[in-house]
Structure formats: C-alpha cells, structure tokens
mmCIF file of C-alpha atoms and ligand atoms in Angstrom:
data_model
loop_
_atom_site.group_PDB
_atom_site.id
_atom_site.type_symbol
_atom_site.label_atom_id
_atom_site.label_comp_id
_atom_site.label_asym_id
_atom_site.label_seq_id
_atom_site.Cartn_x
_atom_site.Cartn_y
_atom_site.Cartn_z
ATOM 1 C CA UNK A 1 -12.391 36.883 -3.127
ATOM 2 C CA UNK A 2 -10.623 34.473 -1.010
ATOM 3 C CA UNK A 3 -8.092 32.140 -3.090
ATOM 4 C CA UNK A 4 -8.717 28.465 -3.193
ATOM 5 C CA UNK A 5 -6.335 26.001 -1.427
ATOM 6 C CA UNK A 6 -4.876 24.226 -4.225
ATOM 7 C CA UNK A 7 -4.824 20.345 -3.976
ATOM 8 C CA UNK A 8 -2.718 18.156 -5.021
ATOM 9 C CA UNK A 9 -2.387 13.897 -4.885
ATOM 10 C CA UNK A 10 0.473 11.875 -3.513
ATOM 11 C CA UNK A 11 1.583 8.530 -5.240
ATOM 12 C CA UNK A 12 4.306 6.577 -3.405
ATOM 13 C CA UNK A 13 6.020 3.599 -5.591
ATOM 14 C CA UNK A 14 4.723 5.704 -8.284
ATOM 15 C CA UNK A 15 6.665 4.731 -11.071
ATOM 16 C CA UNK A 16 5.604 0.400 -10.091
ATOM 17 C CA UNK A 17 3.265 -1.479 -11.932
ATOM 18 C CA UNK A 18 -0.037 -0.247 -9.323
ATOM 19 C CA UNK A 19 1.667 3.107 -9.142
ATOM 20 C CA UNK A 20 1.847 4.475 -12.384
ATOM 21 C CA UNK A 21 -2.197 3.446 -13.038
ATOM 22 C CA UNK A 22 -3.050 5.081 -9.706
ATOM 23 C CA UNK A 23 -1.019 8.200 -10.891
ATOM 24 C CA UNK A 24 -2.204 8.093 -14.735
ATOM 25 C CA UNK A 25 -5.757 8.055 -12.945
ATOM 26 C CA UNK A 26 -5.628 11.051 -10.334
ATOM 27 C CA UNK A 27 -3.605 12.633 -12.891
ATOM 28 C CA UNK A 28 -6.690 13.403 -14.911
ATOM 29 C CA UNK A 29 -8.104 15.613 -12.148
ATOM 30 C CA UNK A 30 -5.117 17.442 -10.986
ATOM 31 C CA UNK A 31 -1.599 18.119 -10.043
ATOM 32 C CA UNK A 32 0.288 14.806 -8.711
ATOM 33 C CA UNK A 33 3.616 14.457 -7.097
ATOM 34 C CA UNK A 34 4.840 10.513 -7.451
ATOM 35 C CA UNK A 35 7.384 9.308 -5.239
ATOM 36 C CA UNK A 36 9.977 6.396 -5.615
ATOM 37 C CA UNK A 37 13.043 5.093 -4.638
ATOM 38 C CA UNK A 38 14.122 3.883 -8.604
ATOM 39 C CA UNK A 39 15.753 7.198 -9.750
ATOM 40 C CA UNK A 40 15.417 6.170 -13.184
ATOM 41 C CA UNK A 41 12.359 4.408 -12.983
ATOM 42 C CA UNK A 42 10.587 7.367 -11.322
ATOM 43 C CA UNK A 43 11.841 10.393 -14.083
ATOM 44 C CA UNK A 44 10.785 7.849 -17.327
ATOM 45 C CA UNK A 45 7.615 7.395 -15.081
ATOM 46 C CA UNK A 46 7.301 11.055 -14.674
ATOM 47 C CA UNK A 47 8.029 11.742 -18.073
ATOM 48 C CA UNK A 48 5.479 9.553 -19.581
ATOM 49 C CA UNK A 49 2.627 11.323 -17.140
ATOM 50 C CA UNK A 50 3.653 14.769 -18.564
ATOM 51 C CA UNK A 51 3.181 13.706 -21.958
ATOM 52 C CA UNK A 52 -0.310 12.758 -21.239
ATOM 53 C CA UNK A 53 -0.892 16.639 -20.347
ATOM 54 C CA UNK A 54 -0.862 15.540 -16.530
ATOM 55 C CA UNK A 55 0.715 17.864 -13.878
ATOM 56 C CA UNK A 56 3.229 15.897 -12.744
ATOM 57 C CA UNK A 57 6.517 16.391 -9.835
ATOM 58 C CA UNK A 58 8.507 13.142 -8.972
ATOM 59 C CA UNK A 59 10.365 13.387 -5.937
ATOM 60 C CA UNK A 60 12.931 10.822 -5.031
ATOM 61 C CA UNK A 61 11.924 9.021 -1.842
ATOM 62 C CA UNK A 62 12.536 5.820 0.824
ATOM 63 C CA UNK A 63 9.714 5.541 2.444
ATOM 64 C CA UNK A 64 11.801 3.397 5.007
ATOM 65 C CA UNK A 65 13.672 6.764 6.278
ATOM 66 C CA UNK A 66 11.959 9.160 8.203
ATOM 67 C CA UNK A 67 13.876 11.848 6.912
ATOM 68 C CA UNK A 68 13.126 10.934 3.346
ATOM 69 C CA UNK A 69 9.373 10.775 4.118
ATOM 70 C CA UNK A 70 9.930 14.083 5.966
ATOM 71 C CA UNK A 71 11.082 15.768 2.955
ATOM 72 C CA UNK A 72 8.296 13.984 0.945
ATOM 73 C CA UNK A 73 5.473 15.695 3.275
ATOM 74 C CA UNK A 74 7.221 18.915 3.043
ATOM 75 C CA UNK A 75 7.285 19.060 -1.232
ATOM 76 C CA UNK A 76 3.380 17.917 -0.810
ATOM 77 C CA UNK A 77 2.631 20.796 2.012
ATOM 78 C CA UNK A 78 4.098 23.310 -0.488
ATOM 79 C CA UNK A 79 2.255 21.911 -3.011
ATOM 80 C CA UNK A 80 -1.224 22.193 -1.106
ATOM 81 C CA UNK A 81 -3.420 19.847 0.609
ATOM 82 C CA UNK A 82 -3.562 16.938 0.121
ATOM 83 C CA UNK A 83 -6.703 15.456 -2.152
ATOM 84 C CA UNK A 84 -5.549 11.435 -2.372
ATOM 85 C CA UNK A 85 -2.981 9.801 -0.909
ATOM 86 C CA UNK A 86 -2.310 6.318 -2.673
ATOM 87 C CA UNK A 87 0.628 4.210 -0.896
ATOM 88 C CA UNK A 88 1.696 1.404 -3.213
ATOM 89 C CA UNK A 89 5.561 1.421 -2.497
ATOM 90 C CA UNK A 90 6.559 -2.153 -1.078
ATOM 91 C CA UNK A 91 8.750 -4.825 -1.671
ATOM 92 C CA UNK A 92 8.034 -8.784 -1.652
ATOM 93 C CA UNK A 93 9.682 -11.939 -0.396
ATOM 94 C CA UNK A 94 11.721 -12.348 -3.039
ATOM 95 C CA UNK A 95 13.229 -8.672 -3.310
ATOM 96 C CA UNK A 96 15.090 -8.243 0.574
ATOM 97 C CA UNK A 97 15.995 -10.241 3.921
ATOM 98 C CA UNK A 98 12.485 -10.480 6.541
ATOM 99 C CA UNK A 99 14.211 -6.944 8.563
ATOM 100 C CA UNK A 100 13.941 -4.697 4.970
ATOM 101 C CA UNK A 101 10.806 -6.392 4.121
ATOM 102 C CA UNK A 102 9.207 -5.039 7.958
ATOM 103 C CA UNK A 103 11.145 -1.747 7.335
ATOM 104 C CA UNK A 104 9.647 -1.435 4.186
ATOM 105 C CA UNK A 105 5.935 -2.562 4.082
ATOM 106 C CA UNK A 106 4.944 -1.477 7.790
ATOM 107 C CA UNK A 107 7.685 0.515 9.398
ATOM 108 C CA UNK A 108 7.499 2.338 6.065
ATOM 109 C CA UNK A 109 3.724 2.922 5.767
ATOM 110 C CA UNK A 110 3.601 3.936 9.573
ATOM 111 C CA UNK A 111 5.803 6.450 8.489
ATOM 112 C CA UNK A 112 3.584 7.664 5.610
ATOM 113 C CA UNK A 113 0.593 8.111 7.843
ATOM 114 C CA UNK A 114 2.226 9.812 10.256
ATOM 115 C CA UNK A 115 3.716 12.779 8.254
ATOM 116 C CA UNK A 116 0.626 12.983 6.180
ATOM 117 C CA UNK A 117 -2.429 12.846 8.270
ATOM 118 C CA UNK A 118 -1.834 16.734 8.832
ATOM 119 C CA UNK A 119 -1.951 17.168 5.774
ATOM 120 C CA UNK A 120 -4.487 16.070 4.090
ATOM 121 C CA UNK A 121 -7.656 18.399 3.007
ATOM 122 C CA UNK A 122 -11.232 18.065 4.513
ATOM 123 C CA UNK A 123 -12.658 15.334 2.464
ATOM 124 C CA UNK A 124 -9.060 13.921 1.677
ATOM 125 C CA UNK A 125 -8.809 10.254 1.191
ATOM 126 C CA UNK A 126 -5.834 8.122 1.596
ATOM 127 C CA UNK A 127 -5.701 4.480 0.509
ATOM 128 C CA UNK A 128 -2.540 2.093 1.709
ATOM 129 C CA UNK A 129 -2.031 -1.398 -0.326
ATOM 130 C CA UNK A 130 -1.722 -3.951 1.466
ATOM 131 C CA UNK A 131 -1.835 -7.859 0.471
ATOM 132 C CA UNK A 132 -4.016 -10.911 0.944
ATOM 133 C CA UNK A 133 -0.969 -12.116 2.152
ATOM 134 C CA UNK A 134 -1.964 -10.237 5.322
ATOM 135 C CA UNK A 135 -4.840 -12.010 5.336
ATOM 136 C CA UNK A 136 -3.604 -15.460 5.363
ATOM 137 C CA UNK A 137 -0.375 -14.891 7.117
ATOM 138 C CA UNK A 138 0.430 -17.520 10.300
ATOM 139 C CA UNK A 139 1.064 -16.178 14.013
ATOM 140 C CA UNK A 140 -1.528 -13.098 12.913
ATOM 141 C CA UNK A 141 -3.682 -13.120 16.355
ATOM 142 C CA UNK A 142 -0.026 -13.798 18.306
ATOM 143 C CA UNK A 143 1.545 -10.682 16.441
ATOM 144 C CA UNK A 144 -1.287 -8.429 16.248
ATOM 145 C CA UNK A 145 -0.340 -6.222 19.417
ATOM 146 C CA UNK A 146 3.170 -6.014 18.205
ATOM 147 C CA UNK A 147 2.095 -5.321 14.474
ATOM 148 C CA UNK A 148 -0.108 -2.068 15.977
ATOM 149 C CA UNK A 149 3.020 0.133 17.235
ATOM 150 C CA UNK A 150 5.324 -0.392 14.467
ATOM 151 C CA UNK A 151 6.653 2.878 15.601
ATOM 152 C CA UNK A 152 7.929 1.695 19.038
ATOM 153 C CA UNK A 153 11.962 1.732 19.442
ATOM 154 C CA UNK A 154 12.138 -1.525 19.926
ATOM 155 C CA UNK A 155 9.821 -3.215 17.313
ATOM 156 C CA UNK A 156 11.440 -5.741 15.653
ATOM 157 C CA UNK A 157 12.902 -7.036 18.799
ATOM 158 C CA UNK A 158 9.524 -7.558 19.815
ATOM 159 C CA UNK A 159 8.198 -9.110 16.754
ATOM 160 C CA UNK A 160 10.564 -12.023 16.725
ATOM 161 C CA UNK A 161 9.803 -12.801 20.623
ATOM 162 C CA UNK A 162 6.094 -13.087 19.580
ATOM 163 C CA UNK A 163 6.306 -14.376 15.850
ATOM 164 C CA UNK A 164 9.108 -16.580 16.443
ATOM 165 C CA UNK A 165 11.813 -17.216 13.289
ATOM 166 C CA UNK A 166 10.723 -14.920 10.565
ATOM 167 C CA UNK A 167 11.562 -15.746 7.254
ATOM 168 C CA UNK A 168 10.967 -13.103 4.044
ATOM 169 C CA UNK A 169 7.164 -14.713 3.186
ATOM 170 C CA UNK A 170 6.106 -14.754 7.130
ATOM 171 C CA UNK A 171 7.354 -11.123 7.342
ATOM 172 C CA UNK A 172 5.937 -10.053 3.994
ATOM 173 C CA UNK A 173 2.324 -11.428 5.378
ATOM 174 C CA UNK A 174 2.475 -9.610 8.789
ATOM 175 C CA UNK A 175 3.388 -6.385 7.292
ATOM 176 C CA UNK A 176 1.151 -6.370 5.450
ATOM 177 C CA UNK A 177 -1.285 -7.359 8.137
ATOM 178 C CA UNK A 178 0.275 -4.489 9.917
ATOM 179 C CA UNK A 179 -0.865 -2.478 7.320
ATOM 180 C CA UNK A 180 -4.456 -3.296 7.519
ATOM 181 C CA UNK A 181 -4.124 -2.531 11.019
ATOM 182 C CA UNK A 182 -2.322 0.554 10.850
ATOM 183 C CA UNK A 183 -5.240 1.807 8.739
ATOM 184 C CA UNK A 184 -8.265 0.697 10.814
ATOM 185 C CA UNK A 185 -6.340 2.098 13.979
ATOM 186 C CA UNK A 186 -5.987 6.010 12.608
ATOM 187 C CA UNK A 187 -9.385 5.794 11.334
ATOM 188 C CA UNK A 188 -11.083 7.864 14.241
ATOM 189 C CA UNK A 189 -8.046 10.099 14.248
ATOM 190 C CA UNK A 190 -8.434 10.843 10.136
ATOM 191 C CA UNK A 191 -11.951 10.973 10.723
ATOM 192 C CA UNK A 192 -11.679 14.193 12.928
ATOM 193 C CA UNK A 193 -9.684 15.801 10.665
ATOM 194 C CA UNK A 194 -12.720 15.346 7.992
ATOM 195 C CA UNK A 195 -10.588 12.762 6.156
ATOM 196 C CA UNK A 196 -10.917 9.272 5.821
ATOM 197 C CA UNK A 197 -8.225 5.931 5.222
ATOM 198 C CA UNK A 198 -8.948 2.202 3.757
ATOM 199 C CA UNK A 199 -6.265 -0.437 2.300
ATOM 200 C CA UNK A 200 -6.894 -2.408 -0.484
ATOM 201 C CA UNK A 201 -5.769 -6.143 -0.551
ATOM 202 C CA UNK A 202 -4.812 -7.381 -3.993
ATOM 203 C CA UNK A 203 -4.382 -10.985 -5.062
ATOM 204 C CA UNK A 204 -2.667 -12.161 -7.718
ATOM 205 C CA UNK A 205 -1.260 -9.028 -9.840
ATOM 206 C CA UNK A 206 0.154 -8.438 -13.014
ATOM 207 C CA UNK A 207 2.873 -6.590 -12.267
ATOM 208 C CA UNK A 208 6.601 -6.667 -11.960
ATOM 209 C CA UNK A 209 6.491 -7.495 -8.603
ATOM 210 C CA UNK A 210 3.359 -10.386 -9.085
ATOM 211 C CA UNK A 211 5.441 -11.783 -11.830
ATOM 212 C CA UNK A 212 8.849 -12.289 -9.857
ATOM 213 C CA UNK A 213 6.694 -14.093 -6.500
ATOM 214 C CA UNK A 214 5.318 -16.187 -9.478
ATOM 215 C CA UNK A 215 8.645 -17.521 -10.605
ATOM 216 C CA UNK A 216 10.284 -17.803 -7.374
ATOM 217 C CA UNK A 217 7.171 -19.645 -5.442
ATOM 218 C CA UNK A 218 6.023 -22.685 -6.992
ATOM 219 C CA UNK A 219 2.633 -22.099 -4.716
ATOM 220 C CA UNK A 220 1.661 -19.011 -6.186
ATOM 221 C CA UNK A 221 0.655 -21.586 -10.023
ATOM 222 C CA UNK A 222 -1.722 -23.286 -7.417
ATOM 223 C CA UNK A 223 -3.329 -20.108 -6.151
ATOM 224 C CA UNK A 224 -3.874 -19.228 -9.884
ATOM 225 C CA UNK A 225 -5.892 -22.146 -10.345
ATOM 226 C CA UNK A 226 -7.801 -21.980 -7.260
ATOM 227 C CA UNK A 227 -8.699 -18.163 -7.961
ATOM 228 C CA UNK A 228 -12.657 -18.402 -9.298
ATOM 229 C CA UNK A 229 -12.059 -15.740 -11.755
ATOM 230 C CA UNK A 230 -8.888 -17.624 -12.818
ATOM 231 C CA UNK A 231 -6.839 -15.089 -13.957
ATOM 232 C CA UNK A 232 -4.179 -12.659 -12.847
ATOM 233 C CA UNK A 233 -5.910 -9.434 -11.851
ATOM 234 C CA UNK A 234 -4.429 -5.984 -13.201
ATOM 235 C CA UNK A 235 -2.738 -2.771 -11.795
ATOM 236 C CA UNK A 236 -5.188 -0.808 -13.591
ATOM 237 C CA UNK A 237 -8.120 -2.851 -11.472
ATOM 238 C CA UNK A 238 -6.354 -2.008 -8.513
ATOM 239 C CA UNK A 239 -5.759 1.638 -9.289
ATOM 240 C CA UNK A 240 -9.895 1.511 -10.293
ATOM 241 C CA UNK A 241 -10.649 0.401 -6.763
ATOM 242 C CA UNK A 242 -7.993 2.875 -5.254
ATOM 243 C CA UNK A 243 -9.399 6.171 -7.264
ATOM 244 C CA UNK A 244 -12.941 5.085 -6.412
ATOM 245 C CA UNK A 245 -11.762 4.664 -2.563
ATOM 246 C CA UNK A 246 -9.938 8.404 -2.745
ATOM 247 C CA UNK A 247 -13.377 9.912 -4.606
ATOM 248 C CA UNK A 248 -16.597 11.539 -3.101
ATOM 249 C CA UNK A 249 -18.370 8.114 -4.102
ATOM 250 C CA UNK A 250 -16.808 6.561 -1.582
ATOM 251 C CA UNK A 251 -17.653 9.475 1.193
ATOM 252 C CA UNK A 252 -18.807 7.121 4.186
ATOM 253 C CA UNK A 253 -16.120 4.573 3.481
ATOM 254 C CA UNK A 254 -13.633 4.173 6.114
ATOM 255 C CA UNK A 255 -11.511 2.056 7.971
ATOM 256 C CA UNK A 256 -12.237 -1.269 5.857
ATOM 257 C CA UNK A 257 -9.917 -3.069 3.999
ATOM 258 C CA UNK A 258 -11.239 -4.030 0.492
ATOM 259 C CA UNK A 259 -9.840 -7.859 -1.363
ATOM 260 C CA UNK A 260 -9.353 -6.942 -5.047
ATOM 261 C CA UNK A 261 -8.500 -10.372 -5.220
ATOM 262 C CA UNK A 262 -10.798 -12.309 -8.030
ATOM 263 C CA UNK A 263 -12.291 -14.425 -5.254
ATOM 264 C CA UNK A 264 -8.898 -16.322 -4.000
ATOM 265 C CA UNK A 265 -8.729 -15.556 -0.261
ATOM 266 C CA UNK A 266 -12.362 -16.132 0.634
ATOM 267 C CA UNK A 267 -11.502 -19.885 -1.351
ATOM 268 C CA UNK A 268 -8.202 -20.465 0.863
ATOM 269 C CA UNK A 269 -10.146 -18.919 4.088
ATOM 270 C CA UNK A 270 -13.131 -21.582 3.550
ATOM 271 C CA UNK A 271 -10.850 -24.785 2.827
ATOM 272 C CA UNK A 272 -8.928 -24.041 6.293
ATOM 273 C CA UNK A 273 -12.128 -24.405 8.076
ATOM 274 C CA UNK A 274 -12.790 -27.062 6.359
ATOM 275 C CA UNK A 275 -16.083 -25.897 4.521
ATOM 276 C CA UNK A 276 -16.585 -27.201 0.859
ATOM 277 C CA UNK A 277 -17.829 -25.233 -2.370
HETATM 278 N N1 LIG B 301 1.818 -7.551 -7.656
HETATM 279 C C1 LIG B 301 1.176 -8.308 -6.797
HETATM 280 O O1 LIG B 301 0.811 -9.462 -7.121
HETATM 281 C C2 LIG B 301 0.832 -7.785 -5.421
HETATM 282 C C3 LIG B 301 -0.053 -8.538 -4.642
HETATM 283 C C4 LIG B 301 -0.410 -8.075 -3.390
HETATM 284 C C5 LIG B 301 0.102 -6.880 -2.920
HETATM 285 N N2 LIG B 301 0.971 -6.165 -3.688
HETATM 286 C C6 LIG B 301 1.455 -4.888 -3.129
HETATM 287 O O2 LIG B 301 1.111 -3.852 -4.030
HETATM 288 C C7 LIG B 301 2.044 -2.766 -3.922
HETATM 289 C C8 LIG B 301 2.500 -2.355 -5.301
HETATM 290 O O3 LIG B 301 3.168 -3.446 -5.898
HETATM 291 P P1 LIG B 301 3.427 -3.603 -7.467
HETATM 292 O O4 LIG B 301 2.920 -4.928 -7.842
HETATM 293 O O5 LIG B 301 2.962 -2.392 -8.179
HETATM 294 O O6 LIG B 301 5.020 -3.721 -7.443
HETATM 295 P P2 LIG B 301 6.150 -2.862 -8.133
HETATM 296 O O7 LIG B 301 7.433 -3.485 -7.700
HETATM 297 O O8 LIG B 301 5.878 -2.713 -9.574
HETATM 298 O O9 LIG B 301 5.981 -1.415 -7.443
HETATM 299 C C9 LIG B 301 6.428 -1.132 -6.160
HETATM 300 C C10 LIG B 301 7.144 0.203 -6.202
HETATM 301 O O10 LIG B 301 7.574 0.539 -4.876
HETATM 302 C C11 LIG B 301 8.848 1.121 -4.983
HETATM 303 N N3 LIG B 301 9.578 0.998 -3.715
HETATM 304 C C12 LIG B 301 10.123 -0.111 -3.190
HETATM 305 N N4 LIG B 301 10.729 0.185 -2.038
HETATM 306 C C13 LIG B 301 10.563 1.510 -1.833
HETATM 307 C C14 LIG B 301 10.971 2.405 -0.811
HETATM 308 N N5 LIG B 301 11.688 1.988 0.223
HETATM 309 N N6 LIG B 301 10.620 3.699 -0.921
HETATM 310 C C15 LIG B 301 9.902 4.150 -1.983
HETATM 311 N N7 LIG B 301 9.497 3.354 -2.983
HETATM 312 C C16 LIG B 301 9.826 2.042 -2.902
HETATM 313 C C17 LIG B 301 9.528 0.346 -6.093
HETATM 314 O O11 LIG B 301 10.670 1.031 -6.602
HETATM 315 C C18 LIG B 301 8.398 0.182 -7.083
HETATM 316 O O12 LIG B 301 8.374 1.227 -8.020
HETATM 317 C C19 LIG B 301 3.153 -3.267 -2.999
HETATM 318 O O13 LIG B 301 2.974 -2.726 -1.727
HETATM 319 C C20 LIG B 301 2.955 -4.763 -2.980
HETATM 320 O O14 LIG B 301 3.442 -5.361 -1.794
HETATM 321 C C21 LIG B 301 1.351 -6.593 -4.929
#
C-alpha cells in the first residue's frame, strides 16, 4: 500500500501572543514547526507545546531575509506538505523605523507566500494576519499599485514617490494593506494548486504587541471606547478564526480578508462618511 504524505503546519511569530494560540491549536491535529526570530522566546515557546504532547520543531527564522525564509521552506518540505500555514510574525509602529516595519510586515509576508505556495498540500490553507490598520490607513488607493509588487527591486523607492513621507504608523497601515492585497492577488494561483489563502484583520488585541501600541498611542484608549463590544479582543479569538480559516469548514473560502475586530472598523469607516449610528 502506498504511504501517506505526511503533513505538517507552519506557524511564523510562533512563539507571539497570536502565535503560540494558533500553534497550541493546530498542534492538536498534528506535527507543527513554529518559526521566530526571538531565540529564546521561540525554544520556551517550543518547550511549552511539547509538554502539551504536541509534535513540535522550532526553527529560528527572519522572515525579512530571503535566505532565512528559504531555509524555513526547506525544514517544512522535509517535513511534508504543508496542511496550514498561519503567518502572524510582524512588528508595529512602536517596535522599528517605517523601512523595517515595510521589510517586515509586507516585504516579509511576500516572501512567505512565495517559498510556500509549492508547498502546500491539496486542500492546504494558509492564513496571513494582517491589521485593521490596513483598512483605515491614508494614501491606500494612491499606494495600492506599489503595495501589489512588494517584490520589485526597487520598492521602497517607489513607495515614498507615491505615499509621500512615511512615518512608522503610515507604513505599519500600508503593509498591512499590502498584505490584504498580497493575499487576494495569489488567490487564483493557490487556487490551482487545490489550495486556498485569506488574512485575518484583528482590532484591538491582547497581546504583547496590542499592549505596547496602547501605551505609546494615546488614540488607541479612544478606539477602545468606540469598539461596540468594548473590550480588547484575544489571541486565542484570533487563532479561533485562523484554525477555522485553515480547516475543511472553511473549504470555499478564499481570497477574503476577515475583521476579527469586535465591530471597531465598520464604526470608524461609517463616521468618515459621515453616517450616524
Ligand atoms: N496585537 C494587536 O493588537 C494586533 C492588531 C492588529 C494586527 N496585529 C498583527 O498580528 C500579528 C501578531 O501580533 P501579536 O499581537 O501576536 O504580536 P507579538 O509581538 O506577540 O508576536 C509577533 C511575533 O512575530 C515575531 N517576529 C517579529 N519580527 C519577525 C521577523 N522578522 N521574523 C520572524 N518573526 C518575527 C516576534 O518575535 C513575535 O514573536 C502581527 O502581524 C501584528 O502586526 C496585532
């Protein structure tokens, strides 16, 4: 009888606050490699996942560096196929200057896609997080060609003659709006491989990250209040939404970017056209 392929399930920023739910999760129905750029972060990560029972290999990883993300694809392709693909790594305002942030968040997840869409099993589902930041983010319709090639040699170059000054919270909103676009554009491409791609947008999370925006931008207390279900969302509601996105359930969902975002973008999208609850 002919072996199975084995499968396995690919976490980047798997030992962050979203990370380590989405891993915890898929680790319940099968072998996961996490991937990180926090040394230490990742192994205590890794560790805590194998003493669940869960199957677990951590490889260090920069998502940034195509030779990092090379390697990355490789340990996965020896692994099996891929099942789930959940990208989470990403940095915020806050954590680098606007060129790291782009590096990061898009260049980054262009990366991700492009040594992984070979590999990912018939059925395979890959979810990227995004932001609602990419939803709200000024310049979007000026950017939006640039955003789609984030690829191209001479990228950045071309996103400040169409964006104009960047700063870190303008860049961390149109990467992240690169991401959504990154994920609707391979769409037909995943689909003929059998396999499909959606990014989640998450509002207001309790997480490391969430908590450090928080502190460092007054206007983040002001979305809190204006969010309907006024309160912080979780990682594990993300990793919920992510799992179900990755699963059979979720078979003729593609291309789409889903706001796990307890209401707050849909408010902030209706008060700039001036509508009224
Ligand atoms: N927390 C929020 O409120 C919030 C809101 C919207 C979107 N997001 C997005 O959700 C994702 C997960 O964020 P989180 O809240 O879990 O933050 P987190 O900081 O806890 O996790 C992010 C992880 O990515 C890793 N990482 C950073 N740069 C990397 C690189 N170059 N290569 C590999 N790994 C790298 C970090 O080490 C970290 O473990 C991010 O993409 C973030 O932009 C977060």
């Amino acid at each position: 009888m002919a072996q199975e392929t084995r499968r396995v399930s690919v976490i980047t920023g798997g030992s962050g606050g979203m990370g380590i739910e989405c891993a915890r999760l898929l680790a319940s129905e099968g072998p996961i490699i996490i991937a990180d750029i926090k040394a230490r972060e990742l192994e205590s990560a890794a560790a805590q996942l194998r003493k669940a029972g869960g199957e677990v290999t951590s490889v260090l990883c920069d998502v940034s560096a195509a030779d990092s993300v090379a390697a990355l694809a490789q340990k996965a392709a020896a692994a099996g196929q891929v099942q789930a693909l959940i990208h989470t790594a990403g940095i915020s305002p806050t954590m680098a200057d606007w060129r790291r942030i782009m590096s990061v968040n898009l260049i980054g997840s262009a990366l991700i896609e492009r040594a992984f869409a070979p590999l990912m099993a018939p059925g395979g589902a890959a979810v990227f997080i995004a932001s609602m930041a990419g939803h709200t983010v000024q310049n979007a319709a000026a950017a939006a060609a640039v955003l789609d090639r984030p690829l191209a040699p001479d990228f950045i170059e071309r996103l400040e003659q169409v964006a104009g000054p960047i700063d870190p919270g303008s860049a961390y909103g149109l990467s992240k709006q690169g991401v959504i676009q990154l994920c609707q554009r391979v769409t037909p491409a995943w689909a003929k491989r059998g396999a499909r791609i959606n990014s989640i947008s998450p509002g207001l999370i309790d997480t490391g990250m969430g908590k450090l925006e928080f502190a460092n931008q007054p206007m983040m207390a002001m979305m809190l209040e204006q969010t309907p279900l006024g309160r912080w969302g979780t990682a594990g509601e993300i990793a919920e939404v992510a799992v179900f996105l990755c699963s059979p359930k979720a078979s003729f969902v593609t291309g789409i970017d889903i706001l796990v975002d307890g209401g707050m973008t849909n408010v902030l999208a209706r008060q700039a056209r001036g509508l009224t609850s």
